[in-house]
Amino acid sequence: MEALGFPVLSSILQIAVCNPVRTLTNQMIVLAIVWRDEAFDDSEVNSITLKQLRHQVMLVAKAVDATFSKGDAIAIDMQMTANAVIIYLAIVLAGCAVVSIADSFAPKEIATRLRVSKAKGIFTQDFIARGGRKFPLYSRVIEAAACKVIVLPVVGDDLGVQLREQDLSWQGFLSSANQTQNPRSDHYSPNYQSVDSVTNILFSSGTTGDPKAIPWTQLAPIRSAADGWAAIDIQAGDVYCWPTNLGWVIGPTVLYHCFLNGATLALYHGSPQGRDFGKFVQDAGVTILGTVPSLVKAWKSTQCMEGLDWTKIKTFCSSGETSNVDDDLWLSSKAYYSPIVELCGGTELASSYIAGSPLQPQAFGAFSTASMTTGFVIFDENGVPYPDDVACVGEVGLFPLSLGASDRLLNADHEKVYYKGMPIYKGKVLRRHGDIIKRTVDGYIIVQGRADDTMNLGGIKTSSVEIERVCDGADECILETAAVGVATANRGPEQLVIFVVLKKGYNSSAETLKMKFSKAIQSNLNPLFKVSLVKIVPEFPRTSSNKILRRVMRDQMKRELSVQSRL
């Protein structure tokens, strides 16, 4: 099956022609990307127009043609800068596949992704600039990569590192575009491919073994863009900012949200945790701001965004973690109580499976609908689906057909990972996603955690997230909590253990918190639930995508309790 008329990247570059708002006459002034570098907070916001973006993407695509072959996998391990976006689009335009690697990865993780994807080259920076400091990146990449590395300077035009013989500077790479058949022509003819050809290789978090290599086809960008239009109401003229990285699913998703819906992409080249980022949001006139709950919690805790004008924001988005209602209320208040659209999905889905909607009343920390082309049921522990109109809690099972969802993995058995052992519904095997979700009496959906983050307390099945919601508000000293159920050595009932990270400058004892947690849980959840142990820690173990590794904490407590029982 051939792609419909033109490949996805061709459609992005033709937006200036096809979109009635972006005519050929005004494409010189319509902004495609706005950005600011960290430490330049009093400077004007930088910008690139659609015409300039089109020219630069085609120039880089010509250089990709001169350096690599059609179909090659080419990695990007960079901060999400304007240049990183141009490189991403150019790789796809040239008929190659982007390999997404987060800039936070250690050499071993980089090497694994390069090996699994069979990448022929990688784009990176000499350093990462963040918080006024420079952190080595090229040195990490060459420790992992034997393939060709193209290196961009983090500041200015000159590299701050000595390159290996086989590697290229950014300027040296661009000069290779002059060796193509039409070096003086700005035009680049897009590479026509079938609809199931791979445009991007992304990875799961990889908490055990190799991370799953998930290929995105030509359908994935279309699905991502449709989600942005339907759930977030992205329109031409919007300025859309979501601090992320091309190594995570939200990075490529944001690109397609913007460029296939005609919005302007806003990028901050630095850390989003401080006031500098908030000032950029203000100065860039951001109308849609994407976040993750832990980031919002940090903003609220440090009060770093006080006094800034975010009133141009019409919509907030949130994904990646379970939202806190109080934090959401605080965030919404920064822009005349604008709505917060929740999105929950996965890399393998190229989108969300549940979302908020501007056409429905929204509730903080909740989802109001299934995403477009997605269907699901909630089933009990025996695999029996609950009726669609019944309030319930259970594991979600996705309908097997969903636009843009994966149909293969590069290094694992797709059927085994997503379908083996799943219930059958109306004659079709449901697709595994692994979330435990709750449907309320009002029809809202609340994510309770992962299927492996549930516990059995006194014969009652509950989720870590449900307990954490209650414990987070038990005392003002608490930054965040993580609840795990630990089975004792004699296979008795699971014991409830609460891990706690305290806010900076606050102190408390484990015994004091244990009493407060017990009271809060028994008052708000179940009087039979008992907190066995509280452990105060400086931070939680997390995956590279910032998800809490409750499994690691559970295993740690099992070992500690086992030692105590032997003593």
Coordinates of C-alpha atoms in Angstrom, one line a residue:
M1 CA 0.0 0.0 0.0
E2 CA 1.5 3.3 -1.0
A3 CA 1.3 6.5 1.1
L4 CA -1.6 8.8 0.1
G5 CA -0.2 11.2 -2.5
F6 CA 2.8 12.4 -0.5
P7 CA 4.8 11.4 2.5
V8 CA 4.2 12.9 5.9
L9 CA 7.2 15.2 5.9
S10 CA 6.2 16.6 2.5
S11 CA 2.9 17.6 4.0
I12 CA 4.7 19.4 6.9
L13 CA 6.8 21.4 4.4
Q14 CA 3.7 22.2 2.3
I15 CA 1.7 23.6 5.2
A16 CA 2.6 27.1 4.0
V17 CA 0.8 26.3 0.7
C18 CA -2.0 24.1 1.8
N19 CA -3.2 25.9 5.0
P20 CA -5.4 28.9 4.0
V21 CA -4.0 30.9 6.9
R22 CA -0.4 30.3 5.7
T23 CA -0.4 31.5 2.1
L24 CA 2.7 31.8 0.0
T25 CA 2.5 35.6 0.5
N26 CA 2.8 35.5 4.2
Q27 CA 4.9 32.4 4.9
M28 CA 7.9 34.7 5.3
I29 CA 6.4 36.2 8.5
V30 CA 4.5 33.1 9.9
L31 CA 6.7 31.7 12.6
A32 CA 7.4 27.9 12.6
I33 CA 9.7 27.9 15.7
V34 CA 10.5 30.4 18.5
W35 CA 13.2 29.7 21.1
R36 CA 15.5 31.2 23.6
D37 CA 18.9 30.0 25.0
E38 CA 19.4 29.6 28.7
A39 CA 21.1 32.6 30.3
F40 CA 19.7 35.0 27.7
D41 CA 16.5 35.7 29.5
D42 CA 16.4 39.5 28.8
S43 CA 17.1 39.0 25.1
E44 CA 14.5 38.9 22.4
V45 CA 12.9 35.6 21.6
N46 CA 14.6 34.0 18.5
S47 CA 12.4 32.8 15.6
I48 CA 12.4 31.0 12.3
T49 CA 9.7 31.4 9.7
L50 CA 8.1 28.6 7.8
K51 CA 10.0 29.6 4.7
Q52 CA 13.3 29.5 6.6
L53 CA 12.4 26.1 8.1
R54 CA 11.6 24.7 4.7
H55 CA 14.9 25.9 3.3
Q56 CA 17.0 24.6 6.2
V57 CA 15.3 21.2 6.4
M58 CA 15.9 20.7 2.6
L59 CA 19.5 21.8 3.0
V60 CA 20.1 19.2 5.8
A61 CA 18.2 16.5 3.8
K62 CA 20.6 17.0 0.9
A63 CA 23.6 16.6 3.3
V64 CA 22.0 13.4 4.7
D65 CA 21.7 12.2 1.1
A66 CA 25.3 12.8 0.5
T67 CA 26.5 11.1 3.7
F68 CA 24.1 8.2 4.2
S69 CA 21.9 5.8 2.1
K70 CA 18.1 5.7 1.8
G71 CA 16.6 3.7 4.6
D72 CA 19.5 4.1 7.0
A73 CA 18.8 4.5 10.7
I74 CA 20.3 7.8 12.0
A75 CA 20.3 8.7 15.7
I76 CA 19.8 12.0 17.4
D77 CA 21.2 12.5 20.9
M78 CA 20.8 16.2 21.6
Q79 CA 18.9 18.7 23.6
M80 CA 15.6 19.6 21.9
T81 CA 16.8 22.7 20.1
A82 CA 15.7 24.3 16.8
N83 CA 18.6 22.5 15.1
A84 CA 17.5 19.1 16.6
V85 CA 14.1 19.7 15.1
I86 CA 15.5 20.6 11.7
I87 CA 17.7 17.4 11.8
Y88 CA 14.7 15.2 12.8
L89 CA 12.6 16.5 9.9
A90 CA 15.4 16.3 7.4
I91 CA 16.2 12.6 8.2
V92 CA 12.6 11.6 7.6
L93 CA 12.4 13.8 4.5
A94 CA 15.5 12.1 3.1
G95 CA 13.9 8.6 3.4
C96 CA 15.8 7.6 6.5
A97 CA 14.6 6.7 10.0
V98 CA 15.3 8.7 13.2
V99 CA 16.6 6.8 16.2
S100 CA 15.5 8.7 19.3
I101 CA 18.0 8.8 22.1
A102 CA 17.6 11.0 25.2
D103 CA 20.4 13.4 26.1
S104 CA 20.4 12.1 29.7
F105 CA 21.5 8.6 28.8
A106 CA 24.8 7.0 29.9
P107 CA 27.2 5.5 27.3
K108 CA 25.9 2.0 28.0
E109 CA 22.3 3.0 27.2
I110 CA 23.3 4.9 24.1
A111 CA 25.3 1.9 22.9
T112 CA 22.3 -0.4 23.4
R113 CA 20.0 1.8 21.3
L114 CA 22.6 2.2 18.6
R115 CA 23.1 -1.6 18.5
V116 CA 19.4 -2.5 18.5
S117 CA 18.5 0.0 15.8
K118 CA 21.6 -0.7 13.7
A119 CA 22.2 3.1 13.4
K120 CA 24.7 4.2 10.7
G121 CA 25.3 7.6 12.3
I122 CA 24.4 9.9 15.1
F123 CA 23.9 13.7 15.6
T124 CA 24.9 15.1 18.9
Q125 CA 26.4 18.2 20.6
D126 CA 29.8 18.8 22.1
F127 CA 28.2 19.7 25.5
I128 CA 24.8 20.2 27.2
A129 CA 24.2 23.6 28.6
R130 CA 22.0 23.6 31.7
G131 CA 21.8 25.7 34.8
G132 CA 24.8 27.8 33.8
R133 CA 27.0 24.8 33.5
K134 CA 28.3 22.6 30.6
F135 CA 28.1 18.8 30.7
P136 CA 30.0 16.6 28.3
L137 CA 27.8 14.9 25.7
Y138 CA 30.1 14.1 22.7
S139 CA 32.5 12.2 25.0
R140 CA 29.6 10.0 26.2
V141 CA 28.5 9.4 22.6
I142 CA 31.9 8.3 21.3
E143 CA 32.3 6.0 24.3
A144 CA 29.2 4.2 22.9
A145 CA 29.4 4.7 19.2
A146 CA 31.8 3.4 16.6
C147 CA 29.6 4.9 13.8
K148 CA 30.0 8.3 12.3
V149 CA 29.1 11.2 14.7
I150 CA 28.0 14.6 13.5
V151 CA 28.7 17.2 16.2
L152 CA 27.0 20.6 16.7
P153 CA 28.4 23.2 19.1
V154 CA 26.2 24.0 22.1
V155 CA 27.2 27.7 21.8
G156 CA 28.4 29.7 18.9
D157 CA 30.0 28.2 15.7
D158 CA 33.2 26.6 17.1
L159 CA 33.3 23.1 18.7
G160 CA 34.7 22.8 22.2
V161 CA 36.0 19.2 21.6
Q162 CA 38.5 17.5 19.4
L163 CA 36.8 15.1 17.0
R164 CA 37.7 11.6 16.0
E165 CA 39.0 11.1 12.4
Q166 CA 35.7 9.6 11.2
D167 CA 33.5 12.2 12.7
L168 CA 32.2 15.5 11.2
S169 CA 31.5 19.0 12.5
W170 CA 28.1 20.5 11.8
Q171 CA 29.6 22.9 9.3
G172 CA 31.6 20.1 7.6
F173 CA 28.5 18.0 7.3
L174 CA 26.4 20.9 5.8
S175 CA 29.2 21.5 3.2
S176 CA 28.5 18.0 1.9
A177 CA 25.2 19.2 0.5
N178 CA 27.3 21.0 -2.1
Q179 CA 28.4 17.7 -3.5
T180 CA 24.9 16.7 -4.5
Q181 CA 23.5 16.7 -8.1
N182 CA 21.9 20.2 -7.8
P183 CA 24.1 22.0 -5.2
R184 CA 22.7 25.5 -6.1
S185 CA 19.1 24.4 -5.9
D186 CA 17.1 25.0 -2.7
H187 CA 14.6 22.4 -3.7
Y188 CA 14.7 18.8 -2.4
S189 CA 12.2 16.2 -3.7
P190 CA 10.8 14.2 -0.8
N191 CA 11.3 10.4 -0.8
Y192 CA 8.1 8.5 -1.5
Q193 CA 7.7 5.4 0.6
S194 CA 4.9 3.0 1.6
V195 CA 2.6 3.8 4.5
D196 CA 4.3 1.1 6.7
S197 CA 7.8 2.3 6.2
V198 CA 9.7 3.3 9.3
T199 CA 10.2 7.0 10.1
N200 CA 11.3 6.8 13.7
I201 CA 12.6 4.2 16.1
L202 CA 11.8 4.9 19.7
F203 CA 12.4 2.9 22.9
S204 CA 10.5 1.9 26.0
S205 CA 12.2 2.8 29.3
G206 CA 13.9 -0.6 29.5
T207 CA 13.7 -1.3 33.2
T208 CA 14.7 -4.9 32.6
G209 CA 16.9 -6.2 29.8
D210 CA 17.1 -4.3 26.5
P211 CA 14.5 -1.6 26.0
K212 CA 11.8 -2.5 23.4
A213 CA 12.6 -0.9 20.0
I214 CA 9.3 0.5 18.7
P215 CA 9.2 1.5 15.0
W216 CA 6.9 4.4 14.0
T217 CA 5.5 4.2 10.5
Q218 CA 4.1 7.0 8.3
L219 CA 0.8 6.6 10.1
A220 CA 2.2 7.5 13.5
P221 CA 2.6 11.3 12.7
I222 CA -0.9 11.4 11.3
R223 CA -2.2 9.9 14.5
S224 CA -0.2 12.2 16.7
A225 CA -1.4 15.3 14.8
A226 CA -5.1 14.1 15.0
D227 CA -4.8 13.7 18.8
G228 CA -3.4 17.2 19.1
W229 CA -6.3 18.6 17.0
A230 CA -9.1 16.6 18.8
A231 CA -7.9 16.6 22.4
I232 CA -6.0 19.8 22.7
D233 CA -7.7 21.9 20.1
I234 CA -4.4 23.0 18.5
Q235 CA -5.0 25.6 15.8
A236 CA -3.1 27.8 13.4
G237 CA -1.8 30.8 15.4
D238 CA -1.2 28.8 18.6
V239 CA 2.2 28.9 20.3
Y240 CA 2.8 25.4 21.7
C241 CA 5.5 24.6 24.3
W242 CA 6.2 21.3 26.0
P243 CA 9.7 20.9 27.6
T244 CA 10.8 17.5 26.5
N245 CA 13.4 15.7 24.4
L246 CA 13.3 13.8 21.1
G247 CA 14.4 10.7 23.0
W248 CA 11.0 10.5 24.6
V249 CA 7.7 9.9 22.8
I250 CA 6.3 13.3 23.6
G251 CA 9.2 14.9 21.6
P252 CA 8.3 13.7 18.1
T253 CA 4.6 13.9 19.2
V254 CA 4.9 17.7 19.8
L255 CA 6.6 18.2 16.4
Y256 CA 3.6 16.7 14.6
H257 CA 1.1 18.3 17.0
C258 CA 2.5 21.7 15.9
F259 CA 3.5 21.4 12.2
L260 CA 0.6 19.3 11.0
N261 CA -1.9 21.6 12.7
G262 CA -0.2 24.9 11.8
A263 CA 0.9 26.0 15.3
T264 CA 4.3 27.6 16.2
L265 CA 6.7 25.4 18.2
A266 CA 8.2 27.1 21.3
L267 CA 11.5 25.7 22.6
Y268 CA 13.6 26.7 25.6
H269 CA 17.2 25.6 25.3
G270 CA 17.8 24.9 29.0
S271 CA 16.2 23.5 32.2
P272 CA 12.4 24.0 32.6
Q273 CA 12.6 23.9 36.4
G274 CA 13.3 27.5 37.1
R275 CA 11.9 31.0 36.6
D276 CA 13.9 31.5 33.4
F277 CA 11.7 29.0 31.7
G278 CA 8.6 30.6 33.0
K279 CA 9.8 34.0 31.6
F280 CA 10.3 32.4 28.2
V281 CA 6.7 31.1 28.3
Q282 CA 5.6 34.7 29.1
D283 CA 7.8 36.4 26.5
A284 CA 7.0 33.9 23.7
G285 CA 3.3 34.3 24.2
V286 CA 2.7 30.6 24.7
T287 CA -1.0 29.6 24.3
I288 CA -0.6 25.9 25.0
L289 CA 1.8 24.6 27.7
G290 CA 2.6 20.9 28.2
T291 CA 3.9 19.6 31.5
V292 CA 4.6 16.6 33.6
P293 CA 3.2 16.5 37.2
S294 CA 6.6 16.3 38.9
L295 CA 7.6 19.5 37.1
V296 CA 4.4 21.3 38.3
K297 CA 5.0 20.1 41.8
A298 CA 8.5 21.6 41.7
W299 CA 7.2 25.0 40.4
K300 CA 4.6 25.1 43.1
S301 CA 7.0 24.1 45.9
T302 CA 9.7 26.7 44.9
Q303 CA 7.1 29.4 44.0
C304 CA 9.5 30.3 41.1
M305 CA 6.8 31.3 38.7
E306 CA 5.2 34.0 40.9
G307 CA 4.7 37.3 39.3
L308 CA 4.9 36.1 35.7
D309 CA 2.2 36.7 33.1
W310 CA 0.9 33.4 31.7
T311 CA -2.6 34.8 30.8
K312 CA -2.1 34.0 27.1
I313 CA -2.2 30.3 27.9
K314 CA -5.6 28.9 26.9
T315 CA -4.8 25.2 27.6
F316 CA -2.4 23.2 29.8
C317 CA -1.6 19.6 28.9
S318 CA -0.3 16.9 31.3
S319 CA 1.2 13.5 30.7
G320 CA 3.7 10.9 31.8
E321 CA 2.7 10.6 35.5
T322 CA -0.5 10.7 37.6
S323 CA -1.5 14.3 38.3
N324 CA -2.1 15.8 41.8
V325 CA -5.4 17.6 42.0
D326 CA -4.0 20.4 44.3
D327 CA -1.0 20.9 42.0
D328 CA -3.4 21.1 39.0
L329 CA -5.5 23.7 40.7
W330 CA -2.4 25.8 41.4
L331 CA -1.3 25.5 37.7
S332 CA -4.7 26.3 36.3
S333 CA -4.9 29.4 38.5
K334 CA -1.8 30.8 36.7
A335 CA -3.9 31.4 33.5
Y336 CA -7.4 32.4 34.6
Y337 CA -8.1 28.8 35.6
S338 CA -7.6 27.5 32.0
P339 CA -8.4 23.7 31.6
I340 CA -5.7 21.0 31.9
V341 CA -6.1 18.3 29.3
E342 CA -4.8 15.0 30.5
L343 CA -3.2 12.6 28.0
C344 CA -2.3 8.9 28.7
G345 CA -0.9 6.6 26.1
G346 CA 2.4 5.0 25.1
T347 CA 5.2 5.0 22.7
E348 CA 3.9 1.9 21.0
L349 CA 0.5 3.6 20.4
A350 CA 2.0 6.8 18.9
S351 CA -0.6 8.7 20.9
S352 CA -2.9 8.5 23.9
Y353 CA -5.6 6.0 24.5
I354 CA -7.5 8.1 26.9
A355 CA -7.6 11.9 27.0
G356 CA -9.4 15.0 28.1
S357 CA -11.5 17.0 25.6
P358 CA -12.4 20.6 25.1
L359 CA -15.9 19.5 24.2
Q360 CA -16.6 17.9 27.6
P361 CA -16.4 19.2 31.2
Q362 CA -13.0 18.3 32.7
A363 CA -12.0 17.2 36.1
F364 CA -8.4 17.7 37.5
G365 CA -6.3 14.5 37.3
A366 CA -8.9 12.7 35.2
F367 CA -9.7 11.8 31.6
S368 CA -13.1 12.2 30.0
T369 CA -13.0 10.1 26.9
A370 CA -11.2 7.5 24.8
S371 CA -9.0 8.9 22.1
M372 CA -9.9 8.9 18.5
T373 CA -9.9 5.5 16.8
T374 CA -9.3 3.9 20.2
G375 CA -11.6 1.6 22.1
F376 CA -11.1 -0.1 25.4
V377 CA -12.7 -2.2 28.2
I378 CA -11.9 -2.5 31.8
F379 CA -11.8 -6.1 33.0
D380 CA -11.6 -7.8 36.4
E381 CA -8.9 -10.1 37.7
N382 CA -10.7 -13.0 36.0
G383 CA -10.6 -11.3 32.6
V384 CA -14.3 -10.5 32.6
P385 CA -15.1 -7.0 31.1
Y386 CA -17.2 -4.7 33.1
P387 CA -20.2 -3.0 31.4
D388 CA -19.3 0.3 29.8
D389 CA -21.7 2.3 32.1
V390 CA -20.6 0.8 35.4
A391 CA -18.2 2.4 37.9
C392 CA -15.3 0.0 38.4
V393 CA -11.6 -0.5 38.8
G394 CA -9.5 -3.0 36.8
E395 CA -6.9 -3.5 34.1
V396 CA -7.5 -1.8 30.8
G397 CA -7.6 -3.9 27.6
L398 CA -7.3 -2.0 24.3
F399 CA -9.2 -2.9 21.1
P400 CA -6.6 -4.4 18.8
L401 CA -7.1 -2.0 15.9
S402 CA -5.9 1.6 16.5
L403 CA -4.5 4.1 14.0
G404 CA -0.8 4.4 14.2
A405 CA -0.2 1.7 16.9
S406 CA 2.7 -0.6 16.5
D407 CA 2.4 -3.9 14.7
R408 CA 6.0 -5.1 15.3
L409 CA 9.0 -4.7 17.5
L410 CA 12.6 -4.7 16.3
N411 CA 14.0 -6.8 19.1
A412 CA 11.0 -8.6 20.7
D413 CA 8.0 -10.7 19.9
H414 CA 5.2 -8.2 19.4
E415 CA 2.4 -10.8 19.8
K416 CA 3.9 -12.1 23.1
V417 CA 4.5 -8.6 24.6
Y418 CA 1.0 -7.1 23.8
Y419 CA -1.4 -10.0 23.2
K420 CA -0.4 -13.3 24.9
G421 CA -2.7 -14.1 27.8
M422 CA -5.1 -11.2 27.3
P423 CA -8.9 -11.7 27.4
I424 CA -11.0 -12.1 24.3
Y425 CA -13.7 -9.5 23.8
K426 CA -16.3 -9.8 21.0
G427 CA -14.2 -12.4 19.3
K428 CA -11.0 -10.4 19.3
V429 CA -8.0 -10.6 21.6
L430 CA -7.5 -7.4 23.5
R431 CA -4.2 -5.5 23.4
R432 CA -2.2 -5.2 26.6
H433 CA -1.3 -1.8 27.9
G434 CA -0.7 -2.6 31.6
D435 CA -2.6 0.3 33.3
I436 CA -5.0 -0.1 36.2
I437 CA -7.8 2.4 35.7
K438 CA -10.9 3.5 37.5
R439 CA -14.2 4.6 36.0
T440 CA -16.1 6.9 38.3
V441 CA -19.9 7.1 38.6
D442 CA -19.7 10.3 36.4
G443 CA -17.9 8.4 33.7
Y444 CA -14.4 10.0 34.2
I445 CA -11.3 7.8 34.0
I446 CA -8.6 7.9 36.6
V447 CA -5.3 6.0 36.2
Q448 CA -4.6 4.0 39.3
G449 CA -1.1 2.9 38.4
R450 CA 0.4 0.0 36.5
A451 CA -0.9 -3.6 36.8
D452 CA 2.4 -4.5 38.6
D453 CA 1.9 -1.6 41.1
T454 CA -1.1 -3.1 42.8
M455 CA -1.1 -4.7 46.2
N456 CA -3.3 -6.9 48.3
L457 CA -3.9 -5.4 51.8
G458 CA -6.0 -7.7 54.1
G459 CA -7.6 -9.3 51.1
I460 CA -8.5 -6.0 49.4
K461 CA -6.8 -5.1 46.1
T462 CA -5.7 -1.5 45.9
S463 CA -3.2 0.5 43.9
S464 CA 0.0 2.4 44.9
V465 CA -1.3 5.6 43.3
E466 CA -4.5 5.6 45.3
I467 CA -2.6 5.3 48.5
E468 CA 0.0 7.9 47.4
R469 CA -2.8 10.5 46.6
V470 CA -3.9 10.3 50.2
C471 CA -0.4 10.3 51.8
D472 CA 0.9 13.2 49.7
G473 CA -1.6 15.5 51.6
A474 CA -1.0 14.1 55.0
D475 CA 1.6 16.7 56.1
E476 CA 3.0 19.9 54.6
C477 CA 6.6 18.5 54.9
I478 CA 5.9 15.9 52.2
L479 CA 7.2 16.4 48.7
E480 CA 6.1 13.0 47.4
T481 CA 5.4 9.5 48.5
A482 CA 5.7 6.0 47.0
A483 CA 3.6 3.1 48.3
V484 CA 4.6 -0.6 47.9
G485 CA 3.2 -3.8 49.2
V486 CA 5.9 -6.2 50.5
A487 CA 5.2 -9.9 51.1
T488 CA 6.9 -11.3 54.2
A489 CA 9.2 -14.2 54.1
N490 CA 6.6 -16.6 55.5
R491 CA 4.2 -15.6 52.7
G492 CA 1.8 -13.8 55.1
P493 CA -0.3 -10.8 54.1
E494 CA 1.4 -8.0 52.3
Q495 CA 2.8 -5.2 54.4
L496 CA 2.2 -1.6 53.4
V497 CA 5.5 0.4 53.2
I498 CA 5.5 4.1 52.4
F499 CA 8.6 5.7 51.1
V500 CA 8.8 9.5 51.6
V501 CA 10.8 12.4 50.1
L502 CA 10.6 15.5 52.3
K503 CA 10.5 19.1 51.0
K504 CA 13.8 21.0 51.2
G505 CA 14.2 22.6 54.6
Y506 CA 11.6 20.4 56.3
N507 CA 12.2 17.7 58.9
S508 CA 10.0 14.9 60.3
S509 CA 10.4 11.4 61.8
A510 CA 9.3 8.1 60.3
E511 CA 7.1 7.4 63.3
T512 CA 5.3 10.7 63.2
L513 CA 4.6 10.2 59.5
K514 CA 3.5 6.7 60.1
M515 CA 0.8 7.9 62.4
K516 CA -0.3 10.6 60.0
F517 CA -0.4 8.3 57.0
S518 CA -2.4 5.6 58.9
K519 CA -5.0 8.2 60.0
A520 CA -5.3 9.6 56.5
I521 CA -5.5 6.2 54.8
Q522 CA -8.1 4.9 57.3
S523 CA -10.2 8.0 57.0
N524 CA -10.1 8.4 53.3
L525 CA -9.6 4.9 51.9
N526 CA -10.2 2.0 54.1
P527 CA -10.2 1.6 58.0
L528 CA -8.6 -1.9 57.6
F529 CA -5.5 -0.7 55.8
K530 CA -2.5 -0.5 58.1
V531 CA 0.9 1.2 57.5
S532 CA 3.6 -1.2 58.5
L533 CA 6.7 0.9 57.9
V534 CA 7.7 4.4 56.7
K535 CA 11.1 5.0 55.2
I536 CA 12.4 8.6 54.5
V537 CA 14.7 8.7 51.5
P538 CA 16.5 11.6 49.7
E539 CA 15.0 10.6 46.3
F540 CA 13.2 7.8 44.5
P541 CA 14.8 5.4 42.0
R542 CA 13.3 6.3 38.6
T543 CA 13.5 5.2 35.0
S544 CA 15.3 7.4 32.5
S545 CA 11.8 8.7 31.6
N546 CA 11.2 9.8 35.2
K547 CA 8.8 7.0 36.2
I548 CA 9.1 5.8 39.8
L549 CA 10.6 2.3 40.1
R550 CA 8.4 0.9 42.8
R551 CA 9.6 -2.6 41.9
V552 CA 13.2 -1.6 43.0
M553 CA 11.9 -0.2 46.3
R554 CA 9.8 -3.3 46.8
D555 CA 12.8 -5.6 46.3
Q556 CA 14.9 -3.4 48.6
M557 CA 12.3 -3.7 51.4
K558 CA 12.0 -7.5 50.8
R559 CA 15.8 -7.8 51.4
E560 CA 15.7 -5.6 54.5
L561 CA 12.7 -7.4 56.1
S562 CA 14.3 -10.8 55.2
V563 CA 17.5 -9.8 57.1
Q564 CA 15.4 -8.6 60.1
S565 CA 13.5 -11.9 60.2
R566 CA 16.7 -14.0 60.2
L567 CA 18.1 -11.8 63.1

